Short mmCIF file of C-alpha atoms in Angstrom, two decimals:
data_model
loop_
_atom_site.label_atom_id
_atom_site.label_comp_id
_atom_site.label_asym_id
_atom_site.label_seq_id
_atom_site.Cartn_x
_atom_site.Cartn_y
_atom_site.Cartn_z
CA UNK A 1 -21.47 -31.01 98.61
CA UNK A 2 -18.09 -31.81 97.45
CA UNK A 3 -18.08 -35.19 99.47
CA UNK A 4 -21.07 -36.11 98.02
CA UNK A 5 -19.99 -35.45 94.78
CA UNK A 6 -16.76 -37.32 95.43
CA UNK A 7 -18.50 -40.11 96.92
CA UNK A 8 -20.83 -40.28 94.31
CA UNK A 9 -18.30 -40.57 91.70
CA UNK A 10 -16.12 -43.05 94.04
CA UNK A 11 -19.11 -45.44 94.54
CA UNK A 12 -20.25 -45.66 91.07
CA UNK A 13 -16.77 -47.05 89.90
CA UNK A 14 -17.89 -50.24 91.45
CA UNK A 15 -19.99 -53.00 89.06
CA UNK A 16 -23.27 -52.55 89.73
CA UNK A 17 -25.81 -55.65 90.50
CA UNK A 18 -28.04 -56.61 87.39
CA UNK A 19 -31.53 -57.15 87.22
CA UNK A 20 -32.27 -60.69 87.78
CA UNK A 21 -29.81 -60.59 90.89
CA UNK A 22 -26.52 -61.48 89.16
CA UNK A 23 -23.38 -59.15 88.91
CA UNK A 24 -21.93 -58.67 85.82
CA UNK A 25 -18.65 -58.31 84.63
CA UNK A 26 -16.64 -55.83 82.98
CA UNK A 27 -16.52 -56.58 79.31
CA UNK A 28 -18.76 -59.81 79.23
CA UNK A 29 -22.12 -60.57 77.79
CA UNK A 30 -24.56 -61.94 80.73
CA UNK A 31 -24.40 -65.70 79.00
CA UNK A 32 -20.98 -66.21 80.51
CA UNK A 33 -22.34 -64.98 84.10
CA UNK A 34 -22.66 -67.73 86.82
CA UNK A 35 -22.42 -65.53 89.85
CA UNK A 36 -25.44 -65.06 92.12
CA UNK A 37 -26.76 -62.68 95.01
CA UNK A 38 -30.02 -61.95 96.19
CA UNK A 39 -29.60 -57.73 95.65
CA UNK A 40 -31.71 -56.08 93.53
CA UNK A 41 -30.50 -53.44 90.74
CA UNK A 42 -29.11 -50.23 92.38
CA UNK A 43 -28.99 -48.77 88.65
CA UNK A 44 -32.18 -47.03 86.26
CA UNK A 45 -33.17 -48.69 82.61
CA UNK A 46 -32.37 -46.69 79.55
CA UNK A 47 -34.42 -43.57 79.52
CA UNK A 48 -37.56 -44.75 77.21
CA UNK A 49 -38.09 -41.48 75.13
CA UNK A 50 -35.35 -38.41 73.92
CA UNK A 51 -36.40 -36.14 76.03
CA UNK A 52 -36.07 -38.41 79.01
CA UNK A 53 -32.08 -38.88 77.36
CA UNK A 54 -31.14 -35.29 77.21
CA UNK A 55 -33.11 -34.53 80.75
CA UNK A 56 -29.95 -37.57 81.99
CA UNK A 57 -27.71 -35.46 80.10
CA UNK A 58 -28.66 -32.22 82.26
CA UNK A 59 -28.11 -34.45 85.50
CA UNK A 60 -24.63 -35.28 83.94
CA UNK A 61 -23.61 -32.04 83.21
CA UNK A 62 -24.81 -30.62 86.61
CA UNK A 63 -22.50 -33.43 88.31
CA UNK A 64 -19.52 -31.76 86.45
CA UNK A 65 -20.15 -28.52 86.65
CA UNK A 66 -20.29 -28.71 90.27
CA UNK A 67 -17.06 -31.04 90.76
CA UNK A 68 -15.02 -28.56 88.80
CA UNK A 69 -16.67 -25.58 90.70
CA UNK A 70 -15.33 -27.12 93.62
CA UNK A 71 -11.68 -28.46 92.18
CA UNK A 72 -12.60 -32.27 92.55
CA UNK A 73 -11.50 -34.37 89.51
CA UNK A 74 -13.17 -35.10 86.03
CA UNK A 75 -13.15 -34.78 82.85
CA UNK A 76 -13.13 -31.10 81.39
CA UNK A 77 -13.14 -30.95 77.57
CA UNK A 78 -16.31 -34.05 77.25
CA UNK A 79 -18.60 -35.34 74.89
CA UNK A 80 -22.47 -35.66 75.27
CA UNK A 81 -24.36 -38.41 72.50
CA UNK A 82 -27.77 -37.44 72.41
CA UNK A 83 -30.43 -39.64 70.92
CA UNK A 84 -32.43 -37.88 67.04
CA UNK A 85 -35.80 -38.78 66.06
CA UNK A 86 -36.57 -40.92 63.15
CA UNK A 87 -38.19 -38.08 61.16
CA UNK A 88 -41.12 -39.75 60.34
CA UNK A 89 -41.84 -40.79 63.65
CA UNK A 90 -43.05 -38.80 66.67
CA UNK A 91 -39.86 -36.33 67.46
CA UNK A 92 -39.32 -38.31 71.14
CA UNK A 93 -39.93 -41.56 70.46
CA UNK A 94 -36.22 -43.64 71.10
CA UNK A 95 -35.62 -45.72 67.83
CA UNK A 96 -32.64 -46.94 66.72
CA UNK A 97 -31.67 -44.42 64.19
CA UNK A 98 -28.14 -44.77 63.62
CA UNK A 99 -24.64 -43.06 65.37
CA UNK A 100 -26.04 -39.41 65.83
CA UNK A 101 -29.33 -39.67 63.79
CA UNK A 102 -27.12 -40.40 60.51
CA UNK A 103 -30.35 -43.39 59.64
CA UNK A 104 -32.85 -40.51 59.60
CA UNK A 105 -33.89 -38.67 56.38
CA UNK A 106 -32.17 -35.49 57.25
CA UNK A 107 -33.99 -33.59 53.41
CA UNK A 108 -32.88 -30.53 55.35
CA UNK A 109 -29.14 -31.63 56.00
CA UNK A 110 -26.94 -30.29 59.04
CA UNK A 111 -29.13 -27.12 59.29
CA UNK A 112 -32.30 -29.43 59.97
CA UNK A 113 -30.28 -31.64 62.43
CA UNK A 114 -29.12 -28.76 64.20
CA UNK A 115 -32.36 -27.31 65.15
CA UNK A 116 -33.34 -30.78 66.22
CA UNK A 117 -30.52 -30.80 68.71
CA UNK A 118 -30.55 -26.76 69.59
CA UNK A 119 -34.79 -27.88 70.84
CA UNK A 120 -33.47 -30.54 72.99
CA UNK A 121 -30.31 -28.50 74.28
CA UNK A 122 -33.12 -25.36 75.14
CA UNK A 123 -35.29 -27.27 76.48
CA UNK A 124 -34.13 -30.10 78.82
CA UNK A 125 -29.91 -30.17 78.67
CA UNK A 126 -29.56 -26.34 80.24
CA UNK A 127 -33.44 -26.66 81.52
CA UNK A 128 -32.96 -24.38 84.41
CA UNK A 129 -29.03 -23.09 84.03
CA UNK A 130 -28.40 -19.45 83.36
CA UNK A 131 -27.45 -20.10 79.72
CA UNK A 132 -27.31 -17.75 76.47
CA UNK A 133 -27.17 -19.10 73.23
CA UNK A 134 -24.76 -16.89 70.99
CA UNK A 135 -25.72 -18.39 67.63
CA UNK A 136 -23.35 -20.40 65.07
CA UNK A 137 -19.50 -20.10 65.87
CA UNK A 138 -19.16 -18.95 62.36
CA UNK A 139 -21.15 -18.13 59.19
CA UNK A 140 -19.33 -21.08 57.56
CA UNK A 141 -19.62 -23.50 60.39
CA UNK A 142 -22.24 -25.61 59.42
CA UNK A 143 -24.33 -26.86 62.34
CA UNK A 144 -22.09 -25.46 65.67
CA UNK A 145 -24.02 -23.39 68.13
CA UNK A 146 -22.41 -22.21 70.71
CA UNK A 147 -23.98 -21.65 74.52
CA UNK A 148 -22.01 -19.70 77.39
CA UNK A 149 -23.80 -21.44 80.39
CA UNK A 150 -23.24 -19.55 84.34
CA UNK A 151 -22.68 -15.81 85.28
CA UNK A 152 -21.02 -13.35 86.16
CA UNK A 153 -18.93 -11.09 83.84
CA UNK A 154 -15.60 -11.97 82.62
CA UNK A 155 -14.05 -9.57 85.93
CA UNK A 156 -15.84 -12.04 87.90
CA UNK A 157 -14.34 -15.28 86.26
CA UNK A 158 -17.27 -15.37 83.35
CA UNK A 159 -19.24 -18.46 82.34
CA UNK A 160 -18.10 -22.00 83.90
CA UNK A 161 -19.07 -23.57 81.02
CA UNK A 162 -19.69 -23.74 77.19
CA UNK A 163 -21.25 -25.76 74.88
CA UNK A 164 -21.12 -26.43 71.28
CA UNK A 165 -22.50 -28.84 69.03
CA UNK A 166 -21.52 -30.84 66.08
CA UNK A 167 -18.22 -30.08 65.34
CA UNK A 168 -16.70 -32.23 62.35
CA UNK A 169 -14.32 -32.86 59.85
CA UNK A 170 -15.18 -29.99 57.62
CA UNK A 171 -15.00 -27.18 60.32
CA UNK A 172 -13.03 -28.47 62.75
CA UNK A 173 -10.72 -25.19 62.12
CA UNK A 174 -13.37 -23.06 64.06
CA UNK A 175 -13.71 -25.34 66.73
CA UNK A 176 -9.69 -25.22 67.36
CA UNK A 177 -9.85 -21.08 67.52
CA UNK A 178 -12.67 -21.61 69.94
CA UNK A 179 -10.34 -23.82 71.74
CA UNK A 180 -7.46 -21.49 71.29
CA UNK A 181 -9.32 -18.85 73.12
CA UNK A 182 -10.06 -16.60 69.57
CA UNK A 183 -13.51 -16.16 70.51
CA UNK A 184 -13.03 -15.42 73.72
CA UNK A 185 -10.54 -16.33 76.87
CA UNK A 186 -12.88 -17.77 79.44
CA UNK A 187 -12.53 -21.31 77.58
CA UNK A 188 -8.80 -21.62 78.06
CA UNK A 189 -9.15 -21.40 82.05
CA UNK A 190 -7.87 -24.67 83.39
CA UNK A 191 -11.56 -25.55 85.30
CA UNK A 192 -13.85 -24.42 82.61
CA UNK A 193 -16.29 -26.92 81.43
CA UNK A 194 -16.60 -27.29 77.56
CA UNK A 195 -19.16 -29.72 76.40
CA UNK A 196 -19.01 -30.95 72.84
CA UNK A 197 -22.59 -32.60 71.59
CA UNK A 198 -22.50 -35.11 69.10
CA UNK A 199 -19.49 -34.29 67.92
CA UNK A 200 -18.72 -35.99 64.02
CA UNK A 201 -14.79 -35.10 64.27
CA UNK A 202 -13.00 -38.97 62.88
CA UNK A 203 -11.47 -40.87 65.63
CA UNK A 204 -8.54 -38.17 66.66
CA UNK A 205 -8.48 -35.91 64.67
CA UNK A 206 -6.65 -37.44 61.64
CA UNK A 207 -9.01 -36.54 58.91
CA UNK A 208 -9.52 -32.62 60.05
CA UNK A 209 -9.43 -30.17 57.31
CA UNK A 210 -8.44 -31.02 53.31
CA UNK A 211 -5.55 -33.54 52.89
CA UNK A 212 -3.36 -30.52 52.25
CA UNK A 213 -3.50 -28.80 55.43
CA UNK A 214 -0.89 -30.15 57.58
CA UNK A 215 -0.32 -27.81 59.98
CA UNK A 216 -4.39 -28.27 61.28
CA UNK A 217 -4.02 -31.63 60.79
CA UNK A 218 -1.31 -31.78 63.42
CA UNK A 219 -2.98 -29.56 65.68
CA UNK A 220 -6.51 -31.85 65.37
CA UNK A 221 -4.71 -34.47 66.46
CA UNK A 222 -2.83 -33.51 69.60
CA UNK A 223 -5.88 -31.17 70.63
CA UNK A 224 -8.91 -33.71 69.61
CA UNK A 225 -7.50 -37.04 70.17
CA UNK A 226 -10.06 -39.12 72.34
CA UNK A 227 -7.20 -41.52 73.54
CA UNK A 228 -6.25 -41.89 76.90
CA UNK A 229 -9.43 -40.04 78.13
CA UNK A 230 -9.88 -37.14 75.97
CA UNK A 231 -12.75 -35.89 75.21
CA UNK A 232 -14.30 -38.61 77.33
CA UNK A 233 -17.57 -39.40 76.05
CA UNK A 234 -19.69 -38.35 79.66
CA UNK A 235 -23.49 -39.35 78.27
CA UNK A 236 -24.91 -41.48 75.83
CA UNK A 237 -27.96 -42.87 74.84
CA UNK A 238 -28.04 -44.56 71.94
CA UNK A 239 -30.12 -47.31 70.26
CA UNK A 240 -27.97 -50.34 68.65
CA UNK A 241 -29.09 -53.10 66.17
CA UNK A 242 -26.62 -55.80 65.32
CA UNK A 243 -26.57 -57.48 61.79
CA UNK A 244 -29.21 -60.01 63.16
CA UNK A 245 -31.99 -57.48 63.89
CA UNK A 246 -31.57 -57.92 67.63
CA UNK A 247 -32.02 -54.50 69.11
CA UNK A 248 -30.51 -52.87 72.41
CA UNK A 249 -29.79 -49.39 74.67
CA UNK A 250 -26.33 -48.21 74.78
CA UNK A 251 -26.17 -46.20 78.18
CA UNK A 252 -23.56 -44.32 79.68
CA UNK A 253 -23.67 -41.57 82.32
CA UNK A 254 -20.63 -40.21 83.81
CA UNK A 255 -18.96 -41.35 86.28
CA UNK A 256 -21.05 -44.52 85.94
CA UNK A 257 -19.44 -47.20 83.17
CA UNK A 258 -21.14 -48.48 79.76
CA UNK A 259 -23.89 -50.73 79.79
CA UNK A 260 -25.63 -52.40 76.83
CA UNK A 261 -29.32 -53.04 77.89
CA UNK A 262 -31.38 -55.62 76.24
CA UNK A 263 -33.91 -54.71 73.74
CA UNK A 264 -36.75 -54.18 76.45
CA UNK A 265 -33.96 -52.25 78.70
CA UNK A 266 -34.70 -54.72 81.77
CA UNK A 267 -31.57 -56.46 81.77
CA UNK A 268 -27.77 -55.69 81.41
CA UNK A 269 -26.17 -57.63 78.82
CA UNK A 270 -22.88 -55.72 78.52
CA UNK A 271 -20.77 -53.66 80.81
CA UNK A 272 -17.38 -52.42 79.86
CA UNK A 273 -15.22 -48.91 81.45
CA UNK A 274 -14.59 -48.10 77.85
CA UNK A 275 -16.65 -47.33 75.11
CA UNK A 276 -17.72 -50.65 73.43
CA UNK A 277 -16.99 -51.47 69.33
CA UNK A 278 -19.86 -52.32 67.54
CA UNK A 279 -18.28 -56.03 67.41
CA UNK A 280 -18.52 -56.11 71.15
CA UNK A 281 -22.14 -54.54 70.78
CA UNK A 282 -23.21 -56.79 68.27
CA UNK A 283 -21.80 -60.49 69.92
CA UNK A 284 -23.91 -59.28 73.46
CA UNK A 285 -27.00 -58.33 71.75
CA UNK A 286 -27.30 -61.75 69.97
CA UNK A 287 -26.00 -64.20 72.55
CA UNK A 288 -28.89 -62.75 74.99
CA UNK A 289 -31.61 -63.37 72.09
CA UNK A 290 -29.86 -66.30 71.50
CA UNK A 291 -29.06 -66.25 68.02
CA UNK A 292 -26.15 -66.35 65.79
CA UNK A 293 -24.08 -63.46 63.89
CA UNK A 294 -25.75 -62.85 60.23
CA UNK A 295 -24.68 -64.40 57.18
CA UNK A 296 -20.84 -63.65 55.91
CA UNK A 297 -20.70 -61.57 59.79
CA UNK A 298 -17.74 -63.68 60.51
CA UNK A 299 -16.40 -64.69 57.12
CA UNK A 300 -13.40 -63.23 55.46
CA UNK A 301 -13.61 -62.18 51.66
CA UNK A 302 -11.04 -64.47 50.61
CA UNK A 303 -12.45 -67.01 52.01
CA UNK A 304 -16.25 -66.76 49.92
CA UNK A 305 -17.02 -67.02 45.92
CA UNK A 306 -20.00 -65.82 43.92
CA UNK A 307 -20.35 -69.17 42.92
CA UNK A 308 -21.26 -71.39 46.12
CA UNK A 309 -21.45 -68.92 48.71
CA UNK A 310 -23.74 -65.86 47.41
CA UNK A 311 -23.93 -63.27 51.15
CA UNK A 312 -26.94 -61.18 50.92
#
């Protein structure tokens, strides 16, 4: 098992043949591809509905449990990105809905968002995994469950894993107790697993707590900071638009790299090791429909007047 982990992970580092039988390139959209060869995709579309995204996410998580069960290297403090419904649409149809949902009508707030993600956590991500959900980390912490997923009592090494789910700005001070073993010790072994699902923490850390509390501040930002691979981002399945309209996937299952599919999923237009901006997103979705970047998209503020050059 652990050389077919390791192989797995090994293999997959290589760029992956496109549909249409050309080979992209890391960081490029496919206009700028001239390279041919007769092999057909060795990679799956963009899962079509959110169930089918978190049921990925379980095949993810499964990969990583097992490599750190068996002392092979990855990632262990990771992010999942799972896909929200449009709330007046059916609850798994994939629409583009924004970073985390944040486009949907949430009337209910964090508390109806949560129970979105807790259904698809229960029901496809730990699908089969001795799992125990122990409710929210805190009565102020908005929004983060918390699962202990494996067995065995903490004589016998505990959980493997644990899960938690949106952690942000506002109560990232729970999060860093969890972290700090305050809740319990099995998270601070150096092969447990802890899985973080659409987390809303800013970039590293830096805007963690009120303006006043330095000493969190400092913490957040050596113990969140999603530079040079923390907190690497292991699944995601997300549904872009760029300023045009033009629509696309965003895929990314560990150890595999990003890709950006088109807006039917049938072709790779974008495939980078690193997360992708939204600039990068936005230039590969609209040189495959072949259109141009929206009004004022490229124009600096100085450089337009009310008068003669109105951007709507």
């Amino acid at each position: 098992m652990a050389s077919s982990i390791a192989s797995t992970i090994a293999s997959t580092r290589v760029p992956l043949p496109r549909p249409g039988g050309r080979v992209p390139r890391s960081s490029k959209c496919h206009a700028s591809f001239t390279s041919e060869t007769s092999t057909s995709t060795a990679f799956k579309p963009p899962p079509g509905t959110i169930s089918g995204a978190a049921s990925e996410a379980r095949a993810v998580l499964r990969l990583l449990r097992e490599a750190s069960q068996q002392n092979i290297a990855c990632p262990k403090r990771v992010r999942i990105e799972l896909p929200l419904p449009l709330v007046d649409l059916d609850p798994d149809v994939f629409a583009f809905a924004g970073l985390h949902g944040q486009a949907s009508d949430w009337s209910g707030g964090l508390g109806q968002r949560f129970r979105v993600t807790k259904g698809l956590i229960d029901d496809y991500v730990l699908d089969g995994y001795e799992n125990e959900y122990l409710g929210l980390l805190d009565r102020d912490a908005d929004g983060m469950g918390v699962w202990r997923v494996g067995g065995g009592s903490e004589g016998e090494g505990g959980h493997d894993c644990t899960v938690v789910t949106h952690p942000a700005d506002t109560t990232a001070g729970f999060f860093l107790k969890l972290l700090d073993g305050e809740y319990g010790k099995a998270v601070t072994k150096s092969n447990h697993l802890i899985v973080v699902v659409n987390a809303f923490w800013s970039g590293s850390g830096e805007k963690v707590g009120q303006p006043w509390e330095f000493g969190l501040r400092e913490q957040a930002k050596q113990v969140l900071s999603v530079k040079d691979g923390g907190w690497e981002k292991v699944y995601c399945a997300r549904r872009c638009r760029s300023a045009s309209g033009v629509e696309g996937t965003l895929c990314r299952k560990w150890p595999e790299p990003w890709r950006l599919f088109n807006t039917e999923g049938v072709r790779v237009v974008l495939e980078t090791n690193d997360e992708p901006s939204n600039r990068q997103i936005a230039e590969a979705l609209n040189s495959d429909a072949n259109v141009g970047d929206a009004a004022g998209y490229n124009r600096k503020g100085v450089d337009t007047s009310r008068d003669d050059d109105v951007i709507t």
